[in-house]
Amino acid sequence: MKAVVKEKAAPGARLMDVDVPAPGPRDVLIKVKAAAICGTDIHIMEWPPFAQARIKPPMIFGHECSGEVVKVGDQVKNIAVGDLVAVETHIPDETCFMCQTGLQHICEKMAIIGVHVDGVFAEYAKIPAVCCWKLARDTNPDLGAILEPWGVAVNGILKGEVNNRTVAVFGCGPIGLMGLGSIHAWGASKIFAVEPSEMRLSMVPQFAPDAVLINPAKDNAAKVILDATGGRGVDVSIDISGNPRAIQAAFEVVRRAGRVTLVGLPSEPVTLELTANVIYKEARVFGSTGRMMWQTWYEMQNLMDSGKFDPMPVITHRMPLADFAKGIELAQSGKAGKILLYP
Amino acid sequence: MKAVVKEKAAPGARLMDVDVPAPGPRDVLIKVKAAAICGTDIHIMEWPPFAQARIKPPMIFGHECSGEVVKVGDQVKNIAVGDLVAVETHIPDETCFMCQTGLQHICEKMAIIGVHVDGVFAEYAKIPAVCCWKLARDTNPDLGAILEPWGVAVNGILKGEVNNRTVAVFGCGPIGLMGLGSIHAWGASKIFAVEPSEMRLSMVPQFAPDAVLINPAKDNAAKVILDATGGRGVDVSIDISGNPRAIQAAFEVVRRAGRVTLVGLPSEPVTLELTANVIYKEARVFGSTGRMMWQTWYEMQNLMDSGKFDPMPVITHRMPLADFAKGIELAQSGKAGKILLYP
Amino acid sequence: MKAVVKEKAAPGARLMDVDVPAPGPRDVLIKVKAAAICGTDIHIMEWPPFAQARIKPPMIFGHECSGEVVKVGDQVKNIAVGDLVAVETHIPDETCFMCQTGLQHICEKMAIIGVHVDGVFAEYAKIPAVCCWKLARDTNPDLGAILEPWGVAVNGILKGEVNNRTVAVFGCGPIGLMGLGSIHAWGASKIFAVEPSEMRLSMVPQFAPDAVLINPAKDNAAKVILDATGGRGVDVSIDISGNPRAIQAAFEVVRRAGRVTLVGLPSEPVTLELTANVIYKEARVFGSTGRMMWQTWYEMQNLMDSGKFDPMPVITHRMPLADFAKGIELAQSGKAGKILLYP
Amino acid sequence: MKAVVKEKAAPGARLMDVDVPAPGPRDVLIKVKAAAICGTDIHIMEWPPFAQARIKPPMIFGHECSGEVVKVGDQVKNIAVGDLVAVETHIPDETCFMCQTGLQHICEKMAIIGVHVDGVFAEYAKIPAVCCWKLARDTNPDLGAILEPWGVAVNGILKGEVNNRTVAVFGCGPIGLMGLGSIHAWGASKIFAVEPSEMRLSMVPQFAPDAVLINPAKDNAAKVILDATGGRGVDVSIDISGNPRAIQAAFEVVRRAGRVTLVGLPSEPVTLELTANVIYKEARVFGSTGRMMWQTWYEMQNLMDSGKFDPMPVITHRMPLADFAKGIELAQSGKAGKILLYP
C-alpha cells in the first residue's frame, strides 16, 4: 500500500510502498477514508528537537483520520467489518492508575498513533479497538477526520462552565475555530477571539458570529478585553496558541475567581505574574490535553446531533495523499484551516 | 395610598387607602411601577391552611415588582433616589450561618416580602436595601417585575450542567416558560416540555423553539421521553410543577448519573421509588428555592445582555392594580402567562 | 470441587460437588481463599420475590471474596498466576455510555457475580480479569474478602465532602461500621451512629470512637440529632439501612444546603416530605451503588496504607464453607458483624 | 492610648501616644487583647517598594488580633459590648460583583486593616462590624489572634480535596505549620513538609506527626517526593512559601490530574514549565488569598470544636507591645513561630 514514511532521522518524508499491517487480536484494520494534517505532522516533517526526541524512523506518521473497518481482531467486541470509525490518537495502557480511574487520556504510559506507533497517512492503518469511535455509516468521512482535533478544544472548554460566561480564546487555528463554534453553541454570553493571522481571524465569524476579533499584532489584546469588560476581565480565558505572550495575556484578562484553561503547548517555560494574576484573583487554572475517552467524544456527538454547530467549515483544503508535502507546507504557512488528505 | 390588603383571616382581599410606609435607616421607599401575580398571591387570596399558617392579617401582599426609589434610609449605600430597582422577595437576616457563607437565599431566619412583612401590591412599598437589584434607569419596568420569578427557574437550572445536555422540564407556567428559554439559550442539546394546560404548552415554542411538547393529560410523559432517548433517559430533569405525579416522572426519566432538580413545591409528601430511580442510577438530586443573592440575578443580567433570550413574552396580561381580583382569578385559571398590575 | 449451589427455585441451597470452571480468554481462575456473606446471599437463600426475579437456578452464589490466581486466560494483561486478588462483583459490559465515561459501576448492562453468573462460595471461581483488584501477595486474604462491602460504604461517603463535617450514619451493619471507621479517619468533626441492634451499636466505638450512639428503637433519632446540633442539623446524612423510616429521618436531620447520600436499598417506595426537607433546604441528594471502578478501591488502599483505619474488626465470625447455612442464619439474626467462609 | 505608628515614609516605626479612635455607626471599638506579627508587618517596618506602594504614613499598623468590644456603632447588629472577637483583616466594600456573589474576600475594592486603614498594634482599634468574628467569651485571646493567619492556610487547603490524599506543603512558617495540622486532622494519607529553616522544620511533628520532613537546602525536594511516591507524585501540592524555586517544585511533584494551590506570594514573576507540569498532566491550579467570609472561619471553628487540632503551639514568643521592634526582628530571623504582642 502507499504510505507517507518518515524514513530517516532528518527533515522530510517520502510516499512509499509498504506492507499492509496485520491487526492483532484487539486491533482493527481500517481503510483510511480521510486524514487531516496536524501541527505535530509539521514537526515530524521539519525534525526539530521535539520530533527527534519522540520519533524513531522509519515510521508512518499522521494520526487524525476516519476509516472503514476492513478486518477485526478476534478479541474485538462491538466493532464490525464495514463500520465507519474516527480514530482517537491516544493509546492508553488500560492498567495504570489514570486508566483505572476514568482518565485514560492522561495514561501514565501513553502511546500515540503516528508518533510512537505507525500512523494513518496511508491506505490502511492498524488501530487498537480501544481507540475507535464508531460513527453512523452514512457520516461524511471528512467529518470523522476532524473530530480528534475538535476534541482537543472541547476537552479544554469543558474543564468548567461556559454557558452564560464571557470567554476569551487565544489562538484561532483549526482547533481554536472549532472551539469558538462550540463555545458559541453552548451559550457563552460574549466571546473574544485573539489571533495574529488575518486569514484565520477572518474565519472566526463563521464559527462564533458575534465574537470580538482581536489581532494582537495590531492591538494590545489584554487592554482591548479589559476595556470591553469594564476592567473586570473575562470569566473564562482559554489559550489554544501555546504562545508565551498569549498565555500571559490569558492570565491578565481573567477576572477574580475566573478560569484559565491551557490547551496550547508552549515550547519553552513561561514566566507568569502569579501574585497579581493567580493568587490575589483566586484564579482557577486547568491544564488540558487530548480528549477524554470517551466523554469528550460524546460531547461532540451531542453537539452535532443537536444541530447547533457544524465544524465542517474548518476544512479549507482537500488533496490526494500523494500531495502531503504540499499540504504540510500550506499548514506551516498558517494560511489554511484544516487540510485533508485522501489516500 | 392605594394598597391591596388582606384584611381578615378569611378568603378575599380589599383595595384600601393606607398610609405610605416610612423606610428605616437601611430601607428604601419605592414607587411601585409594575407588580406581578404569583401563585403565593392566589393562596393568600384563597386562604388555605398554607396561607393561614403564614399570614397575619391585616397586611399588604404581593411581592414581585419593580419600582423607582423615592426615599433612601441614611445607612443605605449604593442606591439613590431615582434608581429603578427590581425586588428580591427574600429578606435574609445577614447573621446566620447560611447568610455568612454566601447562601442568604436559604437564610435560617428568612422573612418574605408580602408574606411576613407588607408587600408590593400598593402605590409605594418599603424595601430593605439588601433586597434591591439595581436596573439601568431605562429598563422597561415590566421586565423588572418578572425577574424574581424568572430567577426561581434560573436558580434551579444552574444547580448543575445544562449546555449540551438533554433536559426535561415538568411544568410550563410562567416560571417554567422562562426556564425553558434560558435552557435553550444556554445550549441544551434537546428539550422536553411537559405541561397539562394546552394554553401554556402552546406558548413553549416562543421560549424553546425545538422543544418536544408533551401533554401528560394525553400521553404518558415518562414513556414518551424514554422512547425518544432510546430508553436511556435525559441528562437533566427539572420539576417546576410541584405535582407529585410529575415529580415521580422526573425521577423515572433521568438517566444513570443524571441530575434531578426540584423547584416546584408539592403540597403533600411524595412517594418515590428510590431504589431503581435514585440509588441504582446514582442520580443526583438538588432542591432549589428562591434565587441566589446575587449570583442568580447576575446570571439573568448576563443572559439579557447577551441578547440570547428575552423573557418578556411571558407577560400575557396587564391591568390596573384595582383589578387585582380579576387578575388573580385569571392566574388561578391557568389560562395566562404572567399577569402584571399597575398601581 | 465443593460449591454452594442454589439448586432449585425454592428456599435453601446445598453444598455439592461440581466441575471446576474453565476460564475464558479474558478471565482468571482463582482458588477462593476467603468469602464473606452478604445480605444478598440471605435473600438468595430465603427466596423472596427479589431473588426470584433475578436468580436462575441451578447456580453457585456468593460474591465477596479474595483468591489466589491459578490460571489466566490468554488475553489477560497484568494479572499472573500466584497473584492474590479481591473480587469486584459488578461485571461491566465495557461498551455502554456509562462504561465509556468512567462509570462502569453503573453500567447499563451490568451482570453481577453470584447473581447473574456463578459466584464464589466454592473452592474455585472464574472471574473476569476486569473484575480483579490485585493485592500485595502477603495481604491477609480475610481483608481481601471484605473490600467489596467496605467499598459500598466508601463510594457513598465520597459522593461529597466529609472532612470537618458533622455526619449522621443510619444503619451500622458491617457496611455501616466500616463506613463509620472511614468517616472518622477522614476527619469528620462529629459523628452520629443510628442502629436498632444493640449488638451492632456496641461495635461502633471500635470504628468511630467519639460517635454519638443512637438506638432508634429507644430514642427519636431525628430529635436527638437536631437537639445535638442546635436545631441546625448535620452537614451530611448517609443512609446505609434501606429502612424507610431511617431514610425519612436522614432527610429530616440534614441541614440547609447539606448532603444526603442513599446507599441502603429500600424494598418499597418511600414517602418523603420534599418541600421542607429537600426544596426549602436546597439539600443535595446522591444515590450510590456498588463501587467506582477503580476509584473506590484506590481510596480503600490509600486509607489502609495510611494506617489510619483497619476494617478487620468488622469480622466477627469465621467458619468452613460447609457451614454456610449456619453462617447465613447468623447473618439473618443481625447478631454478627461480617462472617467469613473458608472453602 | 499607646500605638505603634509608621510615622514616616522610611524604615522603622515608633510607639506613640495617639487618640483612641471613634467608631462609626457600623464599626465597633475593641480593646486589643493580643496581636500577632505577620510578614506584612516586617515589610512595613523595612519599607521596601511593596510597602512604599501601599502604605501612607502616618498610620498605625498590625492586623492580626483579638479584642474585647468596648463600644458599638448604632447600626451594628449582633455584636455587643463585652463580646470577644477575632478580626478579619479584609474590609469588603459589600457592593461589588465579588461581594455580591459570596466572595467578599476577593472584593474588587478591598481595603486592608493595618495597610490601608489604621491597624491593631495599639491599645484600642476601630474595626468594621463586618470584620468581626465572635468568639465564646472564655476563649483564650491568644487563640483569637492567630485565627487570621491560620485561615490563610485553611482557605488554600480547602480549594479541593484533602482527605485520603498525599499532600506536599512547601513552607513551614506559622501559616504552613497550622496548615499542616489541619491537613493532618482532615485525614490526609501522607504528608510531605518542605522548609529550609531547621528550627521551623523541627516544629512540624507537633502539627503533623507522620509528615516526611524535607530541607530543600540539603535535599532535592522534588526528587525526594517523587521517589517516595513511586514517581507518580502527590495528589495535592500547596505552596505557602512564595519562593519561586518552591513553586516550581510544587508543580514538578504534583501527579497527573492533581491539584496545586498557591498561597505564598512570590515577589517576582515565576517561570514555569507549563507543557510538562500543567498541560500534559491536566493539573488543576488554584490561587488562594485571605480567608472566605465566613466559610473559612466556620471551618476553623469546626476543627477546634472537634478537638482534632489545636493551633496554639504555633505561638513561640509573647511580649509587651512596647517590644514590637524586638518581636519584628525575631520574626525576620525565621527563628520563631508566631509572636504575640500585648498592649
CSV table of C-alpha atoms in Angstrom, one decimal, chain A residues 62-231:
chain,number,residue,atom,x,y,z
A,62,GLY,CA,-0.3,11.1,10.6
A,63,HIS,CA,-2.9,10.5,13.3
A,64,GLU,CA,-6.1,12.3,12.5
A,65,CYS,CA,-8.4,10.2,10.4
A,66,SER,CA,-11.6,8.3,9.7
A,67,GLY,CA,-11.7,4.9,8.1
A,68,GLU,CA,-13.8,1.9,7.2
A,69,VAL,CA,-13.1,-1.2,9.2
A,70,VAL,CA,-12.0,-4.0,6.9
A,71,LYS,CA,-10.7,-6.5,9.4
A,72,VAL,CA,-11.2,-7.1,13.2
A,73,GLY,CA,-9.1,-9.0,15.7
A,74,ASP,CA,-10.7,-12.0,17.3
A,75,GLN,CA,-10.9,-10.3,20.7
A,76,VAL,CA,-12.7,-7.2,19.5
A,77,LYS,CA,-16.2,-6.6,20.7
A,78,ASN,CA,-18.6,-4.1,19.4
A,79,ILE,CA,-16.8,-3.2,16.1
A,80,ALA,CA,-17.6,-5.0,12.9
A,81,VAL,CA,-16.3,-5.0,9.4
A,82,GLY,CA,-18.0,-2.2,7.5
A,83,ASP,CA,-18.2,0.2,10.4
A,84,LEU,CA,-17.0,3.7,9.9
A,85,VAL,CA,-14.8,4.9,12.7
A,86,ALA,CA,-12.9,8.0,13.8
A,87,VAL,CA,-9.6,7.4,15.5
A,88,GLU,CA,-8.6,8.5,19.0
A,89,THR,CA,-4.9,9.1,18.8
A,90,HIS,CA,-4.0,8.2,22.4
A,91,ILE,CA,-3.5,4.6,23.2
A,92,PRO,CA,-4.0,4.1,26.9
A,93,ASP,CA,-2.3,1.2,28.6
A,94,GLU,CA,-5.6,0.4,30.4
A,95,THR,CA,-3.8,-0.7,33.6
A,96,CYS,CA,-2.3,2.4,35.2
A,97,PHE,CA,-3.9,4.5,38.0
A,98,MET,CA,-5.2,7.1,35.5
A,99,CYS,CA,-6.7,4.5,33.1
A,100,GLN,CA,-8.3,2.8,36.1
A,101,THR,CA,-9.9,6.0,37.3
A,102,GLY,CA,-11.6,7.2,34.2
A,103,LEU,CA,-8.7,9.3,32.9
A,104,GLN,CA,-7.3,7.1,30.1
A,105,HIS,CA,-6.4,10.3,28.1
A,106,ILE,CA,-3.7,11.1,30.6
A,107,CYS,CA,-2.5,7.5,30.9
A,108,GLU,CA,0.9,7.2,32.7
A,109,LYS,CA,2.2,5.0,29.9
A,110,MET,CA,0.6,6.6,26.9
A,111,ALA,CA,1.5,5.7,23.3
A,112,ILE,CA,0.4,7.9,20.4
A,113,ILE,CA,-0.6,6.8,17.0
A,114,GLY,CA,1.7,8.4,14.3
A,115,VAL,CA,4.3,9.3,16.9
A,116,HIS,CA,5.1,6.1,18.9
A,117,VAL,CA,3.5,3.6,16.5
A,118,ASP,CA,2.7,3.7,12.8
A,119,GLY,CA,0.2,6.3,11.8
A,120,VAL,CA,-2.6,6.9,9.3
A,121,PHE,CA,-1.1,8.8,6.3
A,122,ALA,CA,-1.5,5.5,4.4
A,123,GLU,CA,-4.1,3.5,2.6
A,124,TYR,CA,-4.6,1.2,5.5
A,125,ALA,CA,-3.9,1.5,9.2
A,126,LYS,CA,-3.9,-0.8,12.2
A,127,ILE,CA,-5.8,0.8,15.1
A,128,PRO,CA,-6.4,-0.6,18.6
A,129,ALA,CA,-10.1,-1.3,19.0
A,130,VAL,CA,-9.9,0.8,22.2
A,131,CYS,CA,-9.1,3.8,20.0
A,132,CYS,CA,-12.1,3.5,17.7
A,133,TRP,CA,-15.1,5.8,17.9
A,134,LYS,CA,-18.0,4.4,15.8
A,135,LEU,CA,-19.8,6.7,13.5
A,136,ALA,CA,-23.1,6.2,11.8
A,137,ARG,CA,-22.2,4.6,8.5
A,138,ASP,CA,-23.5,7.4,6.4
A,139,THR,CA,-21.4,10.0,8.2
A,140,ASN,CA,-19.2,12.1,5.9
A,141,PRO,CA,-15.7,10.7,6.4
A,142,ASP,CA,-14.3,14.2,6.3
A,143,LEU,CA,-16.1,15.0,9.5
A,144,GLY,CA,-14.7,11.8,11.1
A,145,ALA,CA,-11.2,13.1,10.3
A,146,ILE,CA,-11.6,16.3,12.2
A,147,LEU,CA,-13.2,15.0,15.4
A,148,GLU,CA,-9.8,14.4,17.0
A,149,PRO,CA,-8.6,18.0,16.8
A,150,TRP,CA,-12.1,19.3,17.6
A,151,GLY,CA,-12.0,17.2,20.7
A,152,VAL,CA,-8.8,18.9,21.9
A,153,ALA,CA,-10.8,22.1,22.0
A,154,VAL,CA,-13.9,20.6,23.6
A,155,ASN,CA,-11.9,18.9,26.4
A,156,GLY,CA,-10.3,22.3,27.3
A,157,ILE,CA,-13.6,24.2,27.1
A,158,LEU,CA,-15.4,21.8,29.3
A,159,LYS,CA,-12.9,21.9,32.2
A,160,GLY,CA,-15.5,24.3,33.6
A,161,GLU,CA,-18.5,26.4,33.0
A,162,VAL,CA,-19.1,28.2,29.7
A,163,ASN,CA,-22.8,28.9,29.3
A,164,ASN,CA,-23.7,32.5,30.2
A,165,ARG,CA,-20.0,33.3,30.5
A,166,THR,CA,-17.7,35.8,28.9
A,167,VAL,CA,-14.9,33.8,27.2
A,168,ALA,CA,-11.6,34.9,25.6
A,169,VAL,CA,-9.9,32.4,23.2
A,170,PHE,CA,-6.3,32.9,22.3
A,171,GLY,CA,-5.4,31.2,19.1
A,172,CYS,CA,-7.8,30.7,16.2
A,173,GLY,CA,-6.2,27.9,14.2
A,174,PRO,CA,-8.4,24.9,13.3
A,175,ILE,CA,-8.7,23.8,17.0
A,176,GLY,CA,-9.4,27.3,18.1
A,177,LEU,CA,-12.0,27.9,15.4
A,178,MET,CA,-13.9,24.7,16.2
A,179,GLY,CA,-13.6,25.6,19.9
A,180,LEU,CA,-15.2,29.0,19.2
A,181,GLY,CA,-18.1,27.4,17.4
A,182,SER,CA,-18.7,25.1,20.4
A,183,ILE,CA,-18.4,27.9,22.9
A,184,HIS,CA,-20.9,29.9,20.9
A,185,ALA,CA,-23.3,26.9,20.7
A,186,TRP,CA,-23.1,26.3,24.4
A,187,GLY,CA,-24.4,29.7,25.3
A,188,ALA,CA,-21.4,31.9,26.1
A,189,SER,CA,-22.6,35.5,26.7
A,190,LYS,CA,-19.7,37.2,25.0
A,191,ILE,CA,-16.7,35.9,23.1
A,192,PHE,CA,-13.3,37.4,22.3
A,193,ALA,CA,-11.1,35.8,19.6
A,194,VAL,CA,-7.4,36.6,19.6
A,195,GLU,CA,-5.3,35.6,16.6
A,196,PRO,CA,-2.4,37.2,14.7
A,197,SER,CA,-3.2,35.7,11.3
A,198,GLU,CA,-5.7,37.8,9.5
A,199,MET,CA,-6.7,34.9,7.3
A,200,ARG,CA,-7.6,32.8,10.4
A,201,LEU,CA,-9.2,35.8,12.2
A,202,SER,CA,-11.4,36.3,9.1
A,203,MET,CA,-12.8,32.8,9.5
A,204,VAL,CA,-14.0,33.4,13.1
A,205,PRO,CA,-17.4,34.8,12.3
A,206,GLN,CA,-18.4,31.5,10.6
A,207,PHE,CA,-17.9,29.8,13.9
A,208,ALA,CA,-18.8,32.5,16.5
A,209,PRO,CA,-20.8,35.2,14.7
A,210,ASP,CA,-20.7,37.8,17.5
A,211,ALA,CA,-17.1,37.3,18.6
A,212,VAL,CA,-15.0,40.4,19.1
A,213,LEU,CA,-12.0,39.9,16.8
A,214,ILE,CA,-8.6,41.0,18.1
A,215,ASN,CA,-5.3,40.9,16.2
A,216,PRO,CA,-2.5,41.0,18.8
A,217,ALA,CA,-0.1,42.1,16.1
A,218,LYS,CA,-2.1,45.3,15.9
A,219,ASP,CA,-3.7,45.8,19.2
A,220,ASN,CA,-2.9,45.1,22.8
A,221,ALA,CA,-5.3,42.1,23.3
A,222,ALA,CA,-5.3,42.3,27.1
A,223,LYS,CA,-6.1,46.0,27.0
A,224,VAL,CA,-8.9,45.6,24.5
A,225,ILE,CA,-10.5,42.8,26.5
A,226,LEU,CA,-10.2,44.6,29.9
A,227,ASP,CA,-11.7,47.8,28.4
A,228,ALA,CA,-14.6,45.9,26.9
A,229,THR,CA,-15.4,44.3,30.3
A,230,GLY,CA,-15.2,47.4,32.3
A,231,GLY,CA,-11.8,46.5,33.7
